[in-house]
Coordinates of C-alpha atoms and ligand atoms in Angstrom, one line a residue:
X644 CA -114.1 98.4 68.8
X645 CA -112.1 97.4 65.7
X646 CA -110.7 99.9 63.1
X647 CA -112.1 100.8 59.7
X648 CA -108.9 98.8 58.1
X649 CA -109.7 95.7 60.5
X650 CA -113.3 95.8 59.3
X651 CA -112.6 96.1 55.7
X652 CA -110.4 93.1 55.9
X653 CA -113.3 91.1 57.4
X654 CA -115.5 92.4 54.5
X655 CA -112.8 91.5 51.8
X656 CA -112.9 87.8 53.1
X657 CA -116.4 87.6 52.2
X658 CA -116.3 88.4 48.4
X659 CA -114.2 87.3 45.5
X660 CA -113.8 88.4 42.0
X661 CA -116.6 87.7 39.6
X662 CA -116.4 85.6 36.5
X663 CA -115.3 87.3 33.1
X664 CA -117.7 87.8 30.3
X665 CA -117.4 89.1 26.7
X666 CA -118.9 92.7 26.1
X667 CA -119.2 94.3 22.7
X668 CA -117.2 97.4 22.8
X669 CA -119.9 99.9 22.6
X670 CA -121.2 98.5 26.0
X671 CA -117.6 98.7 27.6
X672 CA -117.9 102.0 29.0
X673 CA -117.4 101.9 32.9
X674 CA -116.7 98.3 32.8
X675 CA -113.6 96.8 34.3
X676 CA -111.3 94.8 31.9
X677 CA -111.2 91.1 33.2
X678 CA -108.1 89.9 31.5
X679 CA -105.4 91.6 29.3
X680 CA -105.9 92.5 25.9
X681 CA -103.5 92.7 22.9
X682 CA -103.6 95.1 19.9
X683 CA -104.8 93.3 16.8
X684 CA -102.8 95.8 14.7
X685 CA -100.1 98.4 14.7
X686 CA -101.2 102.3 14.8
X687 CA -100.3 103.9 12.6
X688 CA -100.1 100.9 10.4
X689 CA -97.6 103.1 7.8
X690 CA -95.7 106.1 8.1
X691 CA -98.2 108.7 8.0
X692 CA -98.2 112.6 7.3
X693 CA -99.1 114.5 10.3
X694 CA -99.8 117.8 8.0
X695 CA -101.0 118.9 5.0
X696 CA -98.4 119.9 2.6
X697 CA -95.8 118.1 0.5
X698 CA -93.8 114.8 0.8
X699 CA -90.4 115.3 -0.2
X700 CA -86.7 113.9 0.6
X701 CA -85.6 116.0 3.7
X702 CA -81.9 116.1 2.4
X703 CA -83.3 118.5 -0.5
X704 CA -85.2 120.8 1.7
X705 CA -83.8 124.3 2.0
X706 CA -85.3 127.8 1.5
X707 CA -85.9 128.6 -2.2
X708 CA -85.6 124.9 -3.2
X709 CA -87.8 123.9 -6.3
X710 CA -89.8 120.8 -6.5
X711 CA -92.0 119.3 -9.3
X712 CA -95.4 117.8 -7.9
X713 CA -95.9 114.5 -9.3
X714 CA -98.8 113.1 -7.6
X715 CA -101.2 113.0 -4.7
X716 CA -101.7 111.1 -1.2
X717 CA -104.6 111.7 0.8
X718 CA -106.1 109.9 3.7
X719 CA -107.3 106.4 2.7
X720 CA -105.5 107.1 -0.8
X721 CA -101.9 106.5 -0.8
X722 CA -99.6 107.5 -3.8
X723 CA -98.1 104.2 -5.3
X724 CA -95.0 105.5 -6.9
X725 CA -91.5 106.0 -5.6
X726 CA -90.5 109.7 -5.0
X727 CA -87.4 110.6 -7.0
X728 CA -84.9 113.4 -6.2
X729 CA -86.5 116.8 -6.8
X730 CA -89.9 115.7 -6.9
X731 CA -92.7 116.1 -4.2
X732 CA -96.1 114.7 -3.6
X733 CA -99.1 116.8 -2.3
X734 CA -100.0 115.2 0.8
X735 CA -102.8 115.3 3.3
X736 CA -102.9 114.6 7.0
X737 CA -103.2 110.8 7.8
X738 CA -102.1 109.7 4.2
X739 CA -99.4 107.0 3.9
X740 CA -95.9 108.8 3.6
X741 CA -94.9 107.8 -0.3
X742 CA -91.7 105.4 -0.5
X743 CA -88.8 107.5 -1.0
X744 CA -89.9 110.3 1.0
X745 CA -89.2 111.3 4.7
X746 CA -90.2 114.6 5.2
X747 CA -93.2 117.0 5.0
X748 CA -92.9 120.4 4.1
X749 CA -96.3 122.3 5.4
X750 CA -98.1 123.8 2.7
X751 CA -97.8 127.5 4.6
X752 CA -94.0 127.2 3.8
X753 CA -94.5 126.7 -0.1
X754 CA -95.5 128.8 -3.0
X755 CA -97.1 126.8 -5.8
X756 CA -97.3 127.5 -9.5
X757 CA -99.1 124.8 -11.6
X758 CA -96.9 121.7 -10.9
X759 CA -93.9 123.3 -9.4
X760 CA -93.5 124.4 -5.7
X761 CA -90.8 126.8 -4.1
X762 CA -90.0 126.2 -0.3
X763 CA -90.3 129.9 1.3
X764 CA -89.1 128.9 4.8
X765 CA -85.9 127.2 6.5
X766 CA -86.1 123.6 7.0
X767 CA -87.6 123.1 10.5
X768 CA -86.4 120.6 13.1
X769 CA -89.8 118.4 12.5
X770 CA -90.4 116.1 9.7
X771 CA -94.1 115.9 10.3
X772 CA -94.1 112.3 9.5
X773 CA -95.8 109.8 12.2
X774 CA -93.4 106.8 12.2
X775 CA -95.5 103.5 11.9
X776 CA -96.3 102.2 15.3
X777 CA -95.7 105.2 17.1
X778 CA -98.9 105.0 19.0
X779 CA -98.9 101.1 19.6
X780 CA -97.8 98.1 17.8
X781 CA -99.6 94.6 17.3
X782 CA -99.5 92.5 20.4
X783 CA -99.0 95.5 22.6
X784 CA -101.0 94.9 26.0
X785 CA -103.6 96.7 27.9
X786 CA -103.2 95.1 31.2
X787 CA -106.4 94.0 33.5
X788 CA -107.8 94.8 35.8
X789 CA -108.6 98.4 34.4
X790 CA -111.7 100.5 34.3
X791 CA -112.7 101.6 31.0
X792 CA -113.4 105.1 30.2
X793 CA -113.6 107.1 27.1
X794 CA -109.7 106.9 26.4
X795 CA -109.4 103.3 26.9
X796 CA -112.5 102.6 24.6
X797 CA -111.1 104.6 22.0
X798 CA -107.7 102.8 22.3
X799 CA -109.5 99.5 22.2
X800 CA -111.4 100.5 19.4
X801 CA -108.1 101.6 17.6
X802 CA -106.5 98.3 18.3
X803 CA -109.4 96.7 16.4
X804 CA -110.7 95.0 19.6
X805 CA -114.4 94.7 19.0
X806 CA -115.2 92.4 21.9
X807 CA -113.6 92.8 25.5
X808 CA -113.3 90.5 28.4
X809 CA -115.0 92.3 31.3
X810 CA -115.8 91.4 34.9
X811 CA -119.6 90.6 35.2
X812 CA -121.2 93.6 37.1
X813 CA -122.0 92.6 40.7
X814 CA -125.8 92.8 41.2
X815 CA -126.3 94.5 44.5
X816 CA -129.7 94.0 46.2
X817 CA -130.5 97.0 48.3
X818 CA -133.0 96.6 50.9
X819 CA -134.3 99.4 53.0
X820 CA -136.0 98.5 56.2
X821 CA -138.5 100.4 58.5
X822 CA -142.0 100.9 58.8
X823 CA -141.5 104.7 58.6
X824 CA -140.2 104.4 55.0
X825 CA -142.0 105.2 51.6
X826 CA -140.4 105.5 48.3
X827 CA -140.1 108.9 46.7
X828 CA -143.3 110.0 44.9
X829 CA -145.4 108.1 47.3
X830 CA -147.5 110.1 49.8
X831 CA -145.8 109.6 53.3
X832 CA -148.2 109.0 56.2
X833 CA -147.9 111.4 59.2
X834 CA -145.4 109.3 60.9
X835 CA -143.4 108.4 57.8
X836 CA -140.4 109.7 56.0
X837 CA -139.3 108.9 52.4
X838 CA -136.4 106.4 51.7
X839 CA -133.4 108.3 50.6
X840 CA -130.6 105.8 51.3
X841 CA -131.2 103.1 48.7
X842 CA -131.5 105.7 46.1
X843 CA -128.1 107.4 47.2
X844 CA -126.3 104.0 47.4
X845 CA -127.7 102.9 43.9
X846 CA -126.3 105.9 42.3
X847 CA -122.9 105.4 44.0
X848 CA -123.0 101.6 43.0
X849 CA -123.9 102.4 39.4
X850 CA -121.0 105.0 39.2
X851 CA -118.5 102.5 40.5
X852 CA -119.7 99.9 38.0
X853 CA -122.3 97.6 39.9
X854 CA -125.7 97.1 38.9
X855 CA -127.8 98.0 41.9
X856 CA -131.4 96.5 42.5
X857 CA -133.8 98.1 44.7
X858 CA -136.0 95.7 46.3
X859 CA -139.4 96.5 47.9
X860 CA -139.0 98.2 51.4
X861 CA -139.0 95.7 54.0
X862 CA -141.2 96.5 57.2
X863 CA -140.2 95.8 60.6
X864 CA -141.5 92.6 60.9
X865 CA -139.8 89.1 60.3
X866 CA -142.1 88.0 57.6
X867 CA -141.3 91.3 55.6
X868 CA -137.6 91.1 56.0
X869 CA -137.7 87.3 55.1
X870 CA -139.6 88.1 51.9
X871 CA -136.9 90.7 51.1
X872 CA -134.1 88.6 51.8
X873 CA -135.8 85.7 49.6
X874 CA -135.9 88.2 46.8
X875 CA -132.3 89.1 47.0
X876 CA -131.1 85.4 47.3
X877 CA -129.9 85.3 43.5
X878 CA -127.8 88.6 43.8
X879 CA -124.1 88.8 44.1
X880 CA -124.3 90.9 47.4
X881 CA -127.1 91.8 49.6
X882 CA -127.1 95.2 51.3
X883 CA -129.6 96.2 54.1
X884 CA -130.0 99.7 55.2
X885 CA -131.2 100.2 58.8
X886 CA -132.7 97.8 61.6
X887 CA -129.3 96.6 62.4
X888 CA -128.6 98.2 65.8
X889 CA -130.0 97.1 69.2
X890 CA -133.5 98.6 69.4
X891 CA -136.7 96.5 69.8
X892 CA -137.4 97.1 66.1
X893 CA -134.0 96.2 64.8
X894 CA -134.9 92.8 63.7
X895 CA -132.7 92.3 60.5
X896 CA -129.7 90.3 62.1
X897 CA -132.2 88.2 63.9
X898 CA -134.1 87.2 60.7
X899 CA -130.8 86.8 58.8
X900 CA -129.5 84.6 61.3
X901 CA -132.8 82.5 61.1
X902 CA -132.1 82.4 57.3
X903 CA -128.7 81.0 57.8
X904 CA -126.7 84.1 57.8
X905 CA -123.2 83.2 59.2
X906 CA -123.0 86.5 60.8
X907 CA -120.3 88.9 62.1
X908 CA -120.9 92.1 63.8
X909 CA -118.2 94.9 63.6
X910 CA -118.3 97.6 66.1
X911 CA -116.1 100.1 64.3
X912 CA -114.4 102.9 66.0
X913 CA -115.7 105.5 63.3
X914 CA -118.2 108.4 62.8
X915 CA -120.8 108.4 61.3
X916 CA -121.6 104.8 61.4
X917 CA -123.0 102.4 63.8
X918 CA -122.0 98.8 64.0
X919 CA -121.7 97.2 60.9
X920 CA -123.3 93.6 60.2
X921 CA -121.9 91.3 57.8
X922 CA -121.7 87.6 56.9
X923 CA -122.8 85.1 54.3
X924 CA -126.2 84.0 53.6
X925 CA -125.8 80.8 51.8
X926 CA -123.2 81.7 49.2
X927 CA -124.3 85.4 49.0
X928 CA -122.4 87.9 51.1
X929 CA -124.4 90.3 53.0
X930 CA -123.6 93.8 54.6
X931 CA -125.8 95.6 56.9
X932 CA -125.4 99.4 56.6
X933 CA -126.5 102.0 59.3
X934 CA -130.1 103.6 58.5
X935 CA -129.2 107.1 59.2
X936 CA -128.8 108.7 55.5
X937 CA -125.3 110.2 55.9
X938 CA -123.9 107.2 57.7
X939 CA -125.4 104.8 55.0
X940 CA -123.6 106.9 52.4
X941 CA -120.5 107.3 54.1
X942 CA -120.3 103.5 55.1
X943 CA -121.1 103.1 51.4
X944 CA -117.9 105.0 50.4
X945 CA -115.6 103.6 52.9
X946 CA -116.8 99.9 53.1
X947 CA -119.1 99.1 50.2
X948 CA -117.0 100.6 47.2
X949 CA -113.9 98.6 48.2
X950 CA -115.8 95.3 48.3
X951 CA -117.2 96.1 44.9
X952 CA -113.7 96.8 43.5
X953 CA -112.6 93.3 44.7
X954 CA -115.7 91.8 43.1
X955 CA -114.6 93.7 40.0
X956 CA -111.0 92.1 40.1
X957 CA -109.0 94.9 41.7
X958 CA -106.7 93.9 44.5
X959 CA -108.2 94.7 48.2
X960 CA -107.5 98.3 49.2
X961 CA -109.3 101.1 51.0
X962 CA -111.0 103.7 49.4
X963 CA -108.2 106.2 48.2
X964 CA -107.2 109.2 50.1
X965 CA -105.2 112.0 49.4
X966 CA -103.9 115.2 51.6
X967 CA -105.1 118.8 51.4
X968 CA -104.5 122.0 53.4
X969 CA -107.3 123.3 55.5
X970 CA -108.7 126.8 54.9
X971 CA -110.5 126.7 58.2
X972 CA -109.3 125.3 61.6
X973 CA -111.0 122.2 62.9
X974 CA -111.2 121.4 66.5
X975 CA -110.1 118.3 68.4
X976 CA -111.3 114.9 67.5
X977 CA -112.7 112.4 70.0
X978 CA -111.8 108.7 70.0
X979 CA -113.3 107.4 66.9
X980 CA -112.0 108.2 63.2
X981 CA -114.4 110.8 62.0
X982 CA -115.4 111.1 58.3
X983 CA -116.5 114.8 58.3
X984 CA -118.3 116.2 55.3
X985 CA -116.2 118.8 53.8
X986 CA -115.8 121.4 50.9
X987 CA -112.7 121.3 48.6
X988 CA -112.3 124.3 46.9
X989 CA -109.3 126.1 45.2
X990 CA -106.6 123.6 46.6
X991 CA -108.0 123.7 50.1
X992 CA -110.7 122.0 52.3
X993 CA -112.9 123.1 54.9
X994 CA -115.8 121.4 56.9
X995 CA -119.2 121.7 55.2
X996 CA -121.2 122.8 58.3
X997 CA -123.0 120.5 61.1
X998 CA -122.0 117.1 61.1
X999 CA -125.1 115.3 62.3
X1000 CA -125.5 112.2 60.4
X1001 CA -129.1 112.8 59.3
X1002 CA -128.0 116.0 57.3
X1003 CA -128.3 115.0 53.5
X1004 CA -128.1 118.7 52.6
X1005 CA -124.9 119.1 54.2
X1006 CA -123.6 115.8 52.4
X1007 CA -124.9 117.1 49.3
X1008 CA -123.1 120.3 49.6
X1009 CA -120.0 118.5 50.2
X1010 CA -117.6 117.2 47.5
X1011 CA -115.0 115.2 50.1
X1012 CA -114.9 113.6 53.4
X1013 CA -112.3 114.8 55.6
X1014 CA -110.9 111.9 57.6
X1015 CA -109.7 112.7 61.2
X1016 CA -107.9 110.0 63.0
X1017 CA -109.0 109.0 66.4
X1018 CA -107.7 111.7 69.0
X1019 CA -106.6 114.1 66.5
X1020 CA -105.7 117.4 67.9
X1021 CA -107.2 120.7 66.9
X1022 CA -105.9 121.5 63.4
X1023 CA -105.1 125.1 62.2
X1024 CA -105.7 126.7 58.7
X1025 CA -103.0 125.6 56.5
X1026 CA -102.3 122.2 58.2
X1027 CA -102.8 119.3 55.9
X1028 CA -105.6 116.7 56.3
X1029 CA -106.5 113.4 54.6
X1030 CA -109.5 113.5 52.4
X1031 CA -111.5 111.0 50.2
X1032 CA -113.1 112.5 47.1
X1033 CA -116.9 111.9 47.0
Ligands
AMP435 P1 -132.2 102.4 61.8 O1 -130.8 101.9 61.6 O2 -133.4 101.4 61.0 O3 -132.7 102.6 63.4 O4 -132.5 103.9 61.3 C1 -131.9 105.0 61.7 C2 -132.2 106.3 61.2 O5 -132.3 106.1 59.6 C3 -133.9 106.3 61.4 O6 -134.2 107.7 61.7 C4 -134.7 105.8 60.3 O7 -135.8 106.5 59.9 C5 -133.5 106.5 59.0 N1 -133.6 105.5 58.0 C6 -133.4 104.1 57.9 N2 -133.5 103.6 56.7 C7 -133.8 104.9 56.0 C8 -133.8 104.8 54.5 N3 -133.6 103.8 53.5 N4 -133.9 106.2 54.0 C9 -133.7 107.4 54.8 N5 -133.7 107.0 56.2 C10 -133.7 105.9 56.7
MG436 MG1 -135.4 101.3 61.3

């Protein structure tokens, strides 16, 4: 048996980063920047007011000082003159600071009569001026790879970057296998169940920036599996679910091999999860996940997500873990690394109940996996364990 880390290294060897394509900014959310991007302008482009008030010369500001208001500057409409001693310009947030001014007296700190203002407070330490370029300067770099969310999209917009270089989304063909499966919404026969794995994996893949394609369920016969693999041939990654162990009806490996799969099996020292099948079908990498729903989603988190990240241009790395204290004790672990379904709540974590690998309700009640090393001793409340966020 090999470790999870060794299995991951085998999988990383099967994939490489996808090409970069141009994507309009409105479609950039969730995408991964494929090349660094430079700001096309400086922000703010001019010294700007951060408050509503009066622009003046800071050295003249003191309580009871009197100024003459000689003009107005609003956002989008600067004041074109040059401020002289004893003068003030009415100014609003976002307006360019007039030449000659270096300080804003906020409007709460003045009284006004006609075009005269009197300062009613002591000069504060803040000038309320946003210096040009305080946010970013033209040429400043947003480095790649980087997953783009709301803040990054806003930053790129402010940089006037309307089209971004993004890694192409990995198209992942998902193939459920089994005579017992129907798709949700269909009426299962007496011996049938509803396929769940592909739907869960599709949701996970979408969240991490891939483009899942659900293929028709393959039946447990060579012709049906072959047809599914044919349909999947043009994808960037083929993921089969189930049919990959050693039962009489587990034919995925044989069919894939007949199809030219350069196949590797990894018996991995982990729970849940059966041997993982992986290889290349022509140029297309293929991963066979276990059929049990929780195993499939755990293997999706532990193996599939890091593989997708490599395809999106990130360096190969396992799914991140962090430490948390236990809120209930855990019994000793066996010889395999155990990914327990757990609930993290108020800074502590506990197991989520029965750990059978078919229990989706327990998985759905969980928000973390608690990772137990092989042969981990019993752990007490308060001891720290490693977790993976779901
Ligand atoms: P297998 O690996 O094909 O032997 O499947 C192991 C278990 O997982 C069996 O109980 C299957 O019925 C179940 N299973 C396989 N594929 C799926 C799927 N896509 N959705 C839900 N359960 C599945
Ligand atoms: Mg099966």
